[in-house]
Amino acid sequence: MVTQDHDHREHDHHGPESHGHDHADHGHGHSHGGHSHHGHGGHGHHGHVHATPGDWRYGVAIGLNLTIVLVEVVAGLIANSTALVADAGHNLSDVLGLVLAGVAAWLAKRPAKGKRTYGFGKATVLAALANGVVLMFVSGGIVIEAVRRLLHPEPVTTGIVMIVAAVGVIANTGTALLFVRGNAKDINLRGAFLHMAGDALISIGVIVAAGLIPLTGWSWLDPLVSVVIVLVIVAGTWGLLGEAIDLAMDAAPEGADVDSIQTFLTACDGVTDVHDLHIWAMSTTEVALTAHVVRPSRDGEDGFRAKLCEALEHRFGVRHATLQIEAARSEHCPEC
């Protein structure tokens, strides 16, 4: 769907990285660019904020993790296992992270209105950033506890620890599998998957350590395994956190190659120049683009723009494209 009507308030023609010049005041004698919002499911001009899928998965994950937290705290106190108590704290942080992601998914469904012309899709980016930060802090807490236990080993009732940890493995593995679908395209789903997979790994580490301690007498195995698992979690979280920071800073999302898009636009029929190109994430799943396309020939401009927007969606996943077709580069932004 392409339009040249600039009265639709839900569209910000400049995007978040505007150079401060008004497209409507360029003063050249040609029509300004249209907004295209293609989609395979009725994506049109109104309510075009798309939610993170799978709300029910967040509910299941939150319920299971709260149950695990309660069981591990009680069992940890009975068995004198700081590992189980620490694992319960880690699960509690996951519950908070899942609540953040779930609330963000709900907010993303709210339509754009008033001053929030892009709706609440950006909440999914903020939730992804918060999830990454929380997981890094929790990892640091686990390391601190592991160091304390290395310096001051404590006897543990390993049978109770192994049974409770095994229940945690089953519950967290099942929950992690719920988030496999779609996590390659949504960093909130990927964050939830990492949270659950990390919990399962921690529980496995607790089981292994608890099983070996009575056989070897090496009480330091428990904190050592914890440190190794934390390194695995941090390795997986680092990239997630970096991507979330990029999205929060309105960098081009992963998969939206700026150079490739610039080359594609420039190579289009009749195009002599492309400038003022901006690509950013409206949410963790939606990509937006604005650009000035210089095309001296005005023949079939509407059809050209529509096909170009459709190609941007199919080739690069850009559903929200705002293109301004110009006969020549504007003198108001010669260096754009």
mmCIF file of C-alpha atoms in Angstrom:
data_model
loop_
_atom_site.group_PDB
_atom_site.id
_atom_site.type_symbol
_atom_site.label_atom_id
_atom_site.label_comp_id
_atom_site.label_asym_id
_atom_site.label_seq_id
_atom_site.Cartn_x
_atom_site.Cartn_y
_atom_site.Cartn_z
ATOM 1 C CA MET A 1 0.000 0.000 0.000
ATOM 2 C CA VAL A 2 1.522 3.315 -1.084
ATOM 3 C CA THR A 3 0.277 6.799 -0.379
ATOM 4 C CA GLN A 4 1.495 10.347 -0.711
ATOM 5 C CA ASP A 5 -0.786 11.679 2.004
ATOM 6 C CA HIS A 6 1.410 13.103 4.809
ATOM 7 C CA ASP A 7 -1.480 13.665 7.184
ATOM 8 C CA HIS A 8 -1.218 10.162 8.685
ATOM 9 C CA ARG A 9 0.178 11.013 12.088
ATOM 10 C CA GLU A 10 1.364 7.518 12.823
ATOM 11 C CA HIS A 11 4.160 7.902 10.256
ATOM 12 C CA ASP A 12 7.257 9.904 11.116
ATOM 13 C CA HIS A 13 8.770 10.697 7.752
ATOM 14 C CA HIS A 14 12.161 11.497 9.150
ATOM 15 C CA GLY A 15 12.571 8.529 11.421
ATOM 16 C CA PRO A 16 14.474 8.703 14.694
ATOM 17 C CA GLU A 17 17.661 9.956 13.088
ATOM 18 C CA SER A 18 16.355 13.030 11.314
ATOM 19 C CA HIS A 19 18.807 15.634 10.111
ATOM 20 C CA GLY A 20 16.436 18.354 11.156
ATOM 21 C CA HIS A 21 15.293 19.402 7.666
ATOM 22 C CA ASP A 22 11.654 19.363 6.717
ATOM 23 C CA HIS A 23 10.875 17.216 3.705
ATOM 24 C CA ALA A 24 7.805 19.256 3.002
ATOM 25 C CA ASP A 25 9.805 22.436 2.572
ATOM 26 C CA HIS A 26 12.426 21.354 0.101
ATOM 27 C CA GLY A 27 11.055 23.647 -2.497
ATOM 28 C CA HIS A 28 11.622 21.397 -5.498
ATOM 29 C CA GLY A 29 8.771 20.925 -7.845
ATOM 30 C CA HIS A 30 7.981 17.301 -7.319
ATOM 31 C CA SER A 31 5.804 15.166 -5.112
ATOM 32 C CA HIS A 32 7.195 13.869 -1.864
ATOM 33 C CA GLY A 33 7.765 10.260 -1.042
ATOM 34 C CA GLY A 34 5.146 7.775 -0.040
ATOM 35 C CA HIS A 35 4.864 5.443 2.904
ATOM 36 C CA SER A 36 4.735 1.737 2.253
ATOM 37 C CA HIS A 37 3.687 -0.783 4.845
ATOM 38 C CA HIS A 38 3.576 -4.138 3.165
ATOM 39 C CA GLY A 39 2.844 -7.277 5.055
ATOM 40 C CA HIS A 40 1.424 -10.702 4.657
ATOM 41 C CA GLY A 41 -1.407 -10.519 7.047
ATOM 42 C CA GLY A 42 -3.189 -7.299 6.401
ATOM 43 C CA HIS A 43 -0.506 -4.875 7.500
ATOM 44 C CA GLY A 44 -1.881 -1.495 6.557
ATOM 45 C CA HIS A 45 -1.651 2.077 7.737
ATOM 46 C CA HIS A 46 -3.488 1.716 11.011
ATOM 47 C CA GLY A 47 -2.276 -0.222 14.034
ATOM 48 C CA HIS A 48 0.881 -1.284 12.236
ATOM 49 C CA VAL A 49 2.814 -2.222 15.378
ATOM 50 C CA HIS A 50 3.449 -5.947 15.433
ATOM 51 C CA ALA A 51 3.661 -7.894 18.690
ATOM 52 C CA THR A 52 6.167 -10.440 19.828
ATOM 53 C CA PRO A 53 4.408 -13.788 19.374
ATOM 54 C CA GLY A 54 3.615 -16.406 22.018
ATOM 55 C CA ASP A 55 2.135 -14.624 25.058
ATOM 56 C CA TRP A 56 1.052 -17.974 26.510
ATOM 57 C CA ARG A 57 4.656 -19.180 26.510
ATOM 58 C CA TYR A 58 5.648 -16.360 28.838
ATOM 59 C CA GLY A 59 2.821 -17.327 31.206
ATOM 60 C CA VAL A 60 3.881 -20.982 31.269
ATOM 61 C CA ALA A 61 7.538 -20.064 31.802
ATOM 62 C CA ILE A 62 6.722 -17.638 34.612
ATOM 63 C CA GLY A 63 4.481 -20.159 36.397
ATOM 64 C CA LEU A 64 7.013 -22.990 36.173
ATOM 65 C CA ASN A 65 9.900 -20.794 37.296
ATOM 66 C CA LEU A 66 8.022 -19.454 40.312
ATOM 67 C CA THR A 67 7.292 -23.054 41.327
ATOM 68 C CA ILE A 68 10.955 -24.008 40.895
ATOM 69 C CA VAL A 69 12.028 -21.008 42.978
ATOM 70 C CA LEU A 70 9.844 -22.045 45.912
ATOM 71 C CA VAL A 71 10.886 -25.709 45.741
ATOM 72 C CA GLU A 72 14.604 -24.896 45.478
ATOM 73 C CA VAL A 73 14.566 -22.419 48.360
ATOM 74 C CA VAL A 74 12.862 -24.893 50.690
ATOM 75 C CA ALA A 75 15.035 -27.830 49.561
ATOM 76 C CA GLY A 76 18.184 -25.707 49.724
ATOM 77 C CA LEU A 77 17.513 -24.761 53.331
ATOM 78 C CA ILE A 78 16.728 -28.377 54.293
ATOM 79 C CA ALA A 79 19.789 -29.793 52.487
ATOM 80 C CA ASN A 80 22.087 -26.915 53.512
ATOM 81 C CA SER A 81 22.811 -26.321 49.831
ATOM 82 C CA THR A 82 23.806 -22.800 48.910
ATOM 83 C CA ALA A 83 23.963 -23.970 45.283
ATOM 84 C CA LEU A 84 20.219 -24.680 45.254
ATOM 85 C CA VAL A 85 19.441 -21.385 46.962
ATOM 86 C CA ALA A 86 21.630 -19.538 44.459
ATOM 87 C CA ASP A 87 19.905 -21.392 41.610
ATOM 88 C CA ALA A 88 16.560 -20.299 43.062
ATOM 89 C CA GLY A 89 17.754 -16.694 42.974
ATOM 90 C CA HIS A 90 18.783 -17.147 39.359
ATOM 91 C CA ASN A 91 15.363 -18.544 38.502
ATOM 92 C CA LEU A 92 13.728 -15.606 40.260
ATOM 93 C CA SER A 93 15.698 -13.184 38.092
ATOM 94 C CA ASP A 94 14.497 -15.127 35.061
ATOM 95 C CA VAL A 95 10.907 -14.653 36.181
ATOM 96 C CA LEU A 96 11.488 -10.902 36.323
ATOM 97 C CA GLY A 97 13.075 -10.990 32.856
ATOM 98 C CA LEU A 98 10.173 -12.971 31.421
ATOM 99 C CA VAL A 99 7.678 -10.562 32.961
ATOM 100 C CA LEU A 100 9.538 -7.679 31.283
ATOM 101 C CA ALA A 101 9.475 -9.454 27.913
ATOM 102 C CA GLY A 102 5.807 -10.416 28.285
ATOM 103 C CA VAL A 103 4.749 -6.887 29.237
ATOM 104 C CA ALA A 104 6.755 -5.531 26.297
ATOM 105 C CA ALA A 105 4.971 -7.949 23.941
ATOM 106 C CA TRP A 106 1.620 -6.748 25.297
ATOM 107 C CA LEU A 107 2.612 -3.096 24.907
ATOM 108 C CA ALA A 108 3.713 -3.732 21.322
ATOM 109 C CA LYS A 109 0.117 -4.689 20.458
ATOM 110 C CA ARG A 110 -1.201 -1.285 21.445
ATOM 111 C CA PRO A 111 -1.966 0.934 18.431
ATOM 112 C CA ALA A 112 -0.027 4.081 17.628
ATOM 113 C CA LYS A 113 -1.783 7.224 18.807
ATOM 114 C CA GLY A 114 -1.099 10.727 20.073
ATOM 115 C CA LYS A 115 2.556 11.593 20.406
ATOM 116 C CA ARG A 116 3.574 7.911 20.273
ATOM 117 C CA THR A 117 3.464 7.775 16.486
ATOM 118 C CA TYR A 118 5.351 4.459 16.434
ATOM 119 C CA GLY A 119 3.242 2.907 19.180
ATOM 120 C CA PHE A 120 5.010 0.934 21.903
ATOM 121 C CA GLY A 121 7.059 -1.417 19.734
ATOM 122 C CA LYS A 122 10.298 -0.006 21.146
ATOM 123 C CA ALA A 123 9.327 -1.485 24.521
ATOM 124 C CA THR A 124 10.443 -4.859 23.162
ATOM 125 C CA VAL A 125 13.929 -3.410 22.599
ATOM 126 C CA LEU A 126 14.072 -2.009 26.134
ATOM 127 C CA ALA A 127 12.938 -5.368 27.536
ATOM 128 C CA ALA A 128 15.663 -7.178 25.585
ATOM 129 C CA LEU A 129 18.240 -4.723 26.949
ATOM 130 C CA ALA A 130 16.968 -5.200 30.518
ATOM 131 C CA ASN A 131 17.045 -8.986 30.126
ATOM 132 C CA GLY A 132 20.673 -8.906 29.020
ATOM 133 C CA VAL A 133 21.709 -6.635 31.885
ATOM 134 C CA VAL A 134 19.848 -8.734 34.472
ATOM 135 C CA LEU A 135 21.458 -11.950 33.217
ATOM 136 C CA MET A 136 24.932 -10.405 33.394
ATOM 137 C CA PHE A 137 24.360 -9.204 36.968
ATOM 138 C CA VAL A 138 22.981 -12.597 38.025
ATOM 139 C CA SER A 139 26.015 -14.305 36.488
ATOM 140 C CA GLY A 140 28.243 -12.049 38.544
ATOM 141 C CA GLY A 141 26.310 -12.972 41.679
ATOM 142 C CA ILE A 142 26.760 -16.678 40.974
ATOM 143 C CA VAL A 143 30.520 -16.211 40.557
ATOM 144 C CA ILE A 144 30.725 -14.372 43.883
ATOM 145 C CA GLU A 145 28.846 -17.211 45.606
ATOM 146 C CA ALA A 146 31.062 -19.799 43.916
ATOM 147 C CA VAL A 147 34.223 -18.061 45.136
ATOM 148 C CA ARG A 148 32.836 -17.952 48.677
ATOM 149 C CA ARG A 149 32.115 -21.682 48.571
ATOM 150 C CA LEU A 150 35.571 -22.426 47.212
ATOM 151 C CA LEU A 151 37.077 -20.658 50.206
ATOM 152 C CA HIS A 152 34.617 -22.072 52.745
ATOM 153 C CA PRO A 153 33.247 -25.507 51.684
ATOM 154 C CA GLU A 154 30.081 -26.688 53.406
ATOM 155 C CA PRO A 155 28.582 -30.200 53.765
ATOM 156 C CA VAL A 156 25.532 -30.826 51.608
ATOM 157 C CA THR A 157 22.761 -33.449 51.612
ATOM 158 C CA THR A 158 23.467 -34.418 48.017
ATOM 159 C CA GLY A 159 20.472 -36.763 47.531
ATOM 160 C CA ILE A 160 17.922 -33.984 47.999
ATOM 161 C CA VAL A 161 20.005 -31.644 45.841
ATOM 162 C CA MET A 162 20.145 -34.103 42.927
ATOM 163 C CA ILE A 163 16.399 -34.825 42.971
ATOM 164 C CA VAL A 164 15.365 -31.161 43.106
ATOM 165 C CA ALA A 165 17.947 -30.159 40.487
ATOM 166 C CA ALA A 166 16.692 -32.936 38.182
ATOM 167 C CA VAL A 167 13.166 -31.538 38.429
ATOM 168 C CA GLY A 168 14.624 -28.137 37.545
ATOM 169 C CA VAL A 169 16.356 -29.581 34.477
ATOM 170 C CA ILE A 170 13.131 -31.129 33.181
ATOM 171 C CA ALA A 171 11.063 -28.003 33.789
ATOM 172 C CA ASN A 172 13.608 -25.568 32.335
ATOM 173 C CA THR A 173 14.405 -27.714 29.308
ATOM 174 C CA GLY A 174 10.718 -28.027 28.480
ATOM 175 C CA THR A 175 10.240 -24.289 28.874
ATOM 176 C CA ALA A 176 13.303 -23.483 26.757
ATOM 177 C CA LEU A 177 11.920 -25.632 23.929
ATOM 178 C CA LEU A 178 8.780 -23.475 23.942
ATOM 179 C CA PHE A 179 10.899 -20.491 22.901
ATOM 180 C CA VAL A 180 12.844 -22.196 20.094
ATOM 181 C CA ARG A 181 10.285 -21.192 17.474
ATOM 182 C CA GLY A 182 10.860 -17.607 16.381
ATOM 183 C CA ASN A 183 13.935 -16.877 18.517
ATOM 184 C CA ALA A 184 16.147 -16.341 15.455
ATOM 185 C CA LYS A 185 14.080 -13.272 14.509
ATOM 186 C CA ASP A 186 13.165 -11.855 17.925
ATOM 187 C CA ILE A 187 15.804 -11.143 20.554
ATOM 188 C CA ASN A 188 13.195 -11.202 23.324
ATOM 189 C CA LEU A 189 12.322 -14.793 22.457
ATOM 190 C CA ARG A 190 16.045 -15.527 22.155
ATOM 191 C CA GLY A 191 16.608 -13.938 25.554
ATOM 192 C CA ALA A 192 13.853 -16.080 27.100
ATOM 193 C CA PHE A 193 15.370 -19.172 25.483
ATOM 194 C CA LEU A 194 18.824 -18.309 26.868
ATOM 195 C CA HIS A 195 17.360 -17.755 30.329
ATOM 196 C CA MET A 196 15.665 -21.168 30.358
ATOM 197 C CA ALA A 197 18.572 -23.016 28.728
ATOM 198 C CA GLY A 198 20.955 -21.383 31.191
ATOM 199 C CA ASP A 199 18.802 -22.557 34.098
ATOM 200 C CA ALA A 200 18.809 -26.109 32.766
ATOM 201 C CA LEU A 201 22.607 -26.045 32.421
ATOM 202 C CA ILE A 202 23.009 -24.739 35.949
ATOM 203 C CA SER A 203 20.768 -27.510 37.300
ATOM 204 C CA ILE A 204 22.772 -30.117 35.386
ATOM 205 C CA GLY A 205 25.962 -28.705 36.878
ATOM 206 C CA VAL A 206 24.442 -28.949 40.344
ATOM 207 C CA ILE A 207 23.484 -32.608 39.728
ATOM 208 C CA VAL A 208 26.962 -33.539 38.465
ATOM 209 C CA ALA A 209 28.698 -31.832 41.365
ATOM 210 C CA ALA A 210 26.310 -33.320 43.914
ATOM 211 C CA GLY A 211 26.874 -36.800 42.465
ATOM 212 C CA LEU A 212 30.673 -36.574 42.475
ATOM 213 C CA ILE A 213 31.121 -34.950 45.896
ATOM 214 C CA PRO A 214 30.266 -38.088 47.972
ATOM 215 C CA LEU A 215 32.362 -40.253 45.636
ATOM 216 C CA THR A 216 35.476 -38.091 45.680
ATOM 217 C CA GLY A 217 35.158 -35.872 48.723
ATOM 218 C CA TRP A 218 35.923 -32.905 46.468
ATOM 219 C CA SER A 219 33.506 -30.346 47.845
ATOM 220 C CA TRP A 220 35.052 -27.685 45.603
ATOM 221 C CA LEU A 221 33.450 -29.337 42.542
ATOM 222 C CA ASP A 222 30.123 -27.618 43.203
ATOM 223 C CA PRO A 223 31.414 -24.010 42.965
ATOM 224 C CA LEU A 224 33.822 -24.918 40.158
ATOM 225 C CA VAL A 225 31.006 -26.259 37.973
ATOM 226 C CA SER A 226 29.030 -23.108 38.750
ATOM 227 C CA VAL A 227 31.843 -20.902 37.428
ATOM 228 C CA VAL A 228 32.107 -22.928 34.193
ATOM 229 C CA ILE A 229 28.361 -22.674 33.618
ATOM 230 C CA VAL A 230 28.432 -18.917 34.209
ATOM 231 C CA LEU A 231 31.091 -18.571 31.505
ATOM 232 C CA VAL A 232 28.788 -20.419 29.076
ATOM 233 C CA ILE A 233 25.853 -18.160 29.967
ATOM 234 C CA VAL A 234 27.921 -14.976 29.631
ATOM 235 C CA ALA A 235 29.225 -16.102 26.230
ATOM 236 C CA GLY A 236 25.660 -16.516 24.990
ATOM 237 C CA THR A 237 24.367 -13.338 26.598
ATOM 238 C CA TRP A 238 27.141 -11.038 25.388
ATOM 239 C CA GLY A 239 25.965 -11.050 21.778
ATOM 240 C CA LEU A 240 22.324 -10.631 22.845
ATOM 241 C CA LEU A 241 23.208 -7.650 25.011
ATOM 242 C CA GLY A 242 25.279 -6.055 22.258
ATOM 243 C CA GLU A 243 22.454 -6.445 19.744
ATOM 244 C CA ALA A 244 19.942 -4.960 22.198
ATOM 245 C CA ILE A 245 22.217 -1.947 22.766
ATOM 246 C CA ASP A 246 22.505 -1.447 18.996
ATOM 247 C CA LEU A 247 18.717 -1.535 18.608
ATOM 248 C CA ALA A 248 18.253 0.900 21.485
ATOM 249 C CA MET A 249 20.728 3.243 19.752
ATOM 250 C CA ASP A 250 18.716 2.990 16.499
ATOM 251 C CA ALA A 251 21.493 1.173 14.672
ATOM 252 C CA ALA A 252 20.499 -0.860 11.622
ATOM 253 C CA PRO A 253 19.199 -4.238 12.871
ATOM 254 C CA GLU A 254 21.112 -7.437 12.254
ATOM 255 C CA GLY A 255 20.185 -8.725 8.807
ATOM 256 C CA ALA A 256 19.515 -5.248 7.412
ATOM 257 C CA ASP A 257 22.816 -4.674 5.625
ATOM 258 C CA VAL A 258 23.080 -0.942 4.981
ATOM 259 C CA ASP A 259 25.638 -1.246 2.167
ATOM 260 C CA SER A 260 23.605 -3.917 0.378
ATOM 261 C CA ILE A 261 20.414 -1.867 0.623
ATOM 262 C CA GLN A 262 22.243 1.271 -0.594
ATOM 263 C CA THR A 263 23.664 -0.676 -3.542
ATOM 264 C CA PHE A 264 20.272 -2.182 -4.357
ATOM 265 C CA LEU A 265 18.484 1.179 -4.339
ATOM 266 C CA THR A 266 21.192 2.847 -6.411
ATOM 267 C CA ALA A 267 21.052 0.066 -9.015
ATOM 268 C CA CYS A 268 17.306 0.419 -9.567
ATOM 269 C CA ASP A 269 16.095 1.522 -12.983
ATOM 270 C CA GLY A 270 16.530 5.269 -13.556
ATOM 271 C CA VAL A 271 18.050 5.969 -10.126
ATOM 272 C CA THR A 272 21.141 8.195 -10.185
ATOM 273 C CA ASP A 273 21.664 8.713 -6.461
ATOM 274 C CA VAL A 274 20.411 7.628 -3.027
ATOM 275 C CA HIS A 275 20.986 9.774 0.047
ATOM 276 C CA ASP A 276 19.623 10.461 3.526
ATOM 277 C CA LEU A 277 19.257 6.695 4.032
ATOM 278 C CA HIS A 278 18.265 5.654 7.562
ATOM 279 C CA ILE A 279 17.456 2.137 8.759
ATOM 280 C CA TRP A 280 16.387 1.353 12.311
ATOM 281 C CA ALA A 281 14.262 -1.022 14.403
ATOM 282 C CA MET A 282 10.736 -0.016 15.404
ATOM 283 C CA SER A 283 10.683 -3.108 17.633
ATOM 284 C CA THR A 284 12.671 -6.326 17.919
ATOM 285 C CA THR A 285 10.857 -7.684 14.848
ATOM 286 C CA GLU A 286 10.001 -4.635 12.703
ATOM 287 C CA VAL A 287 12.465 -2.709 10.508
ATOM 288 C CA ALA A 288 11.855 0.801 9.196
ATOM 289 C CA LEU A 289 13.644 2.726 6.442
ATOM 290 C CA THR A 290 13.631 6.266 5.059
ATOM 291 C CA ALA A 291 15.551 7.424 2.008
ATOM 292 C CA HIS A 292 15.735 10.073 -0.707
ATOM 293 C CA VAL A 293 15.911 8.465 -4.141
ATOM 294 C CA VAL A 294 17.079 10.678 -7.014
ATOM 295 C CA ARG A 295 15.360 9.658 -10.272
ATOM 296 C CA PRO A 296 15.333 12.343 -12.983
ATOM 297 C CA SER A 297 12.646 10.570 -14.998
ATOM 298 C CA ARG A 298 9.217 11.004 -13.393
ATOM 299 C CA ASP A 299 7.583 8.328 -15.570
ATOM 300 C CA GLY A 300 5.521 5.818 -13.583
ATOM 301 C CA GLU A 301 6.668 7.236 -10.267
ATOM 302 C CA ASP A 302 3.897 5.685 -8.157
ATOM 303 C CA GLY A 303 4.344 2.244 -9.674
ATOM 304 C CA PHE A 304 8.122 2.510 -9.321
ATOM 305 C CA ARG A 305 7.834 3.420 -5.653
ATOM 306 C CA ALA A 306 5.364 0.610 -4.934
ATOM 307 C CA LYS A 307 7.587 -2.009 -6.581
ATOM 308 C CA LEU A 308 10.645 -0.658 -4.796
ATOM 309 C CA CYS A 309 8.954 -0.878 -1.390
ATOM 310 C CA GLU A 310 7.766 -4.397 -2.148
ATOM 311 C CA ALA A 311 11.289 -5.414 -3.135
ATOM 312 C CA LEU A 312 12.698 -3.933 0.078
ATOM 313 C CA GLU A 313 10.329 -6.074 2.100
ATOM 314 C CA HIS A 314 10.958 -9.323 0.253
ATOM 315 C CA ARG A 315 14.737 -8.937 -0.104
ATOM 316 C CA PHE A 316 15.644 -7.234 3.166
ATOM 317 C CA GLY A 317 12.623 -7.648 5.466
ATOM 318 C CA VAL A 318 11.866 -3.904 5.562
ATOM 319 C CA ARG A 319 8.101 -3.562 5.996
ATOM 320 C CA HIS A 320 8.010 0.140 6.825
ATOM 321 C CA ALA A 321 9.658 2.072 4.007
ATOM 322 C CA THR A 322 9.288 5.826 3.445
ATOM 323 C CA LEU A 323 10.771 6.866 0.104
ATOM 324 C CA GLN A 324 11.044 10.387 -1.290
ATOM 325 C CA ILE A 325 11.480 10.421 -5.044
ATOM 326 C CA GLU A 326 13.446 13.467 -6.275
ATOM 327 C CA ALA A 327 14.313 14.722 -9.744
ATOM 328 C CA ALA A 328 17.595 16.043 -8.328
ATOM 329 C CA ARG A 329 19.401 16.141 -4.990
ATOM 330 C CA SER A 330 17.938 18.805 -2.737
ATOM 331 C CA GLU A 331 20.124 21.851 -2.180
ATOM 332 C CA HIS A 332 18.979 21.835 1.448
ATOM 333 C CA CYS A 333 20.867 18.631 2.259
ATOM 334 C CA PRO A 334 23.802 18.343 -0.200
ATOM 335 C CA GLU A 335 25.847 16.238 2.205
ATOM 336 C CA CYS A 336 23.042 13.913 3.406
#
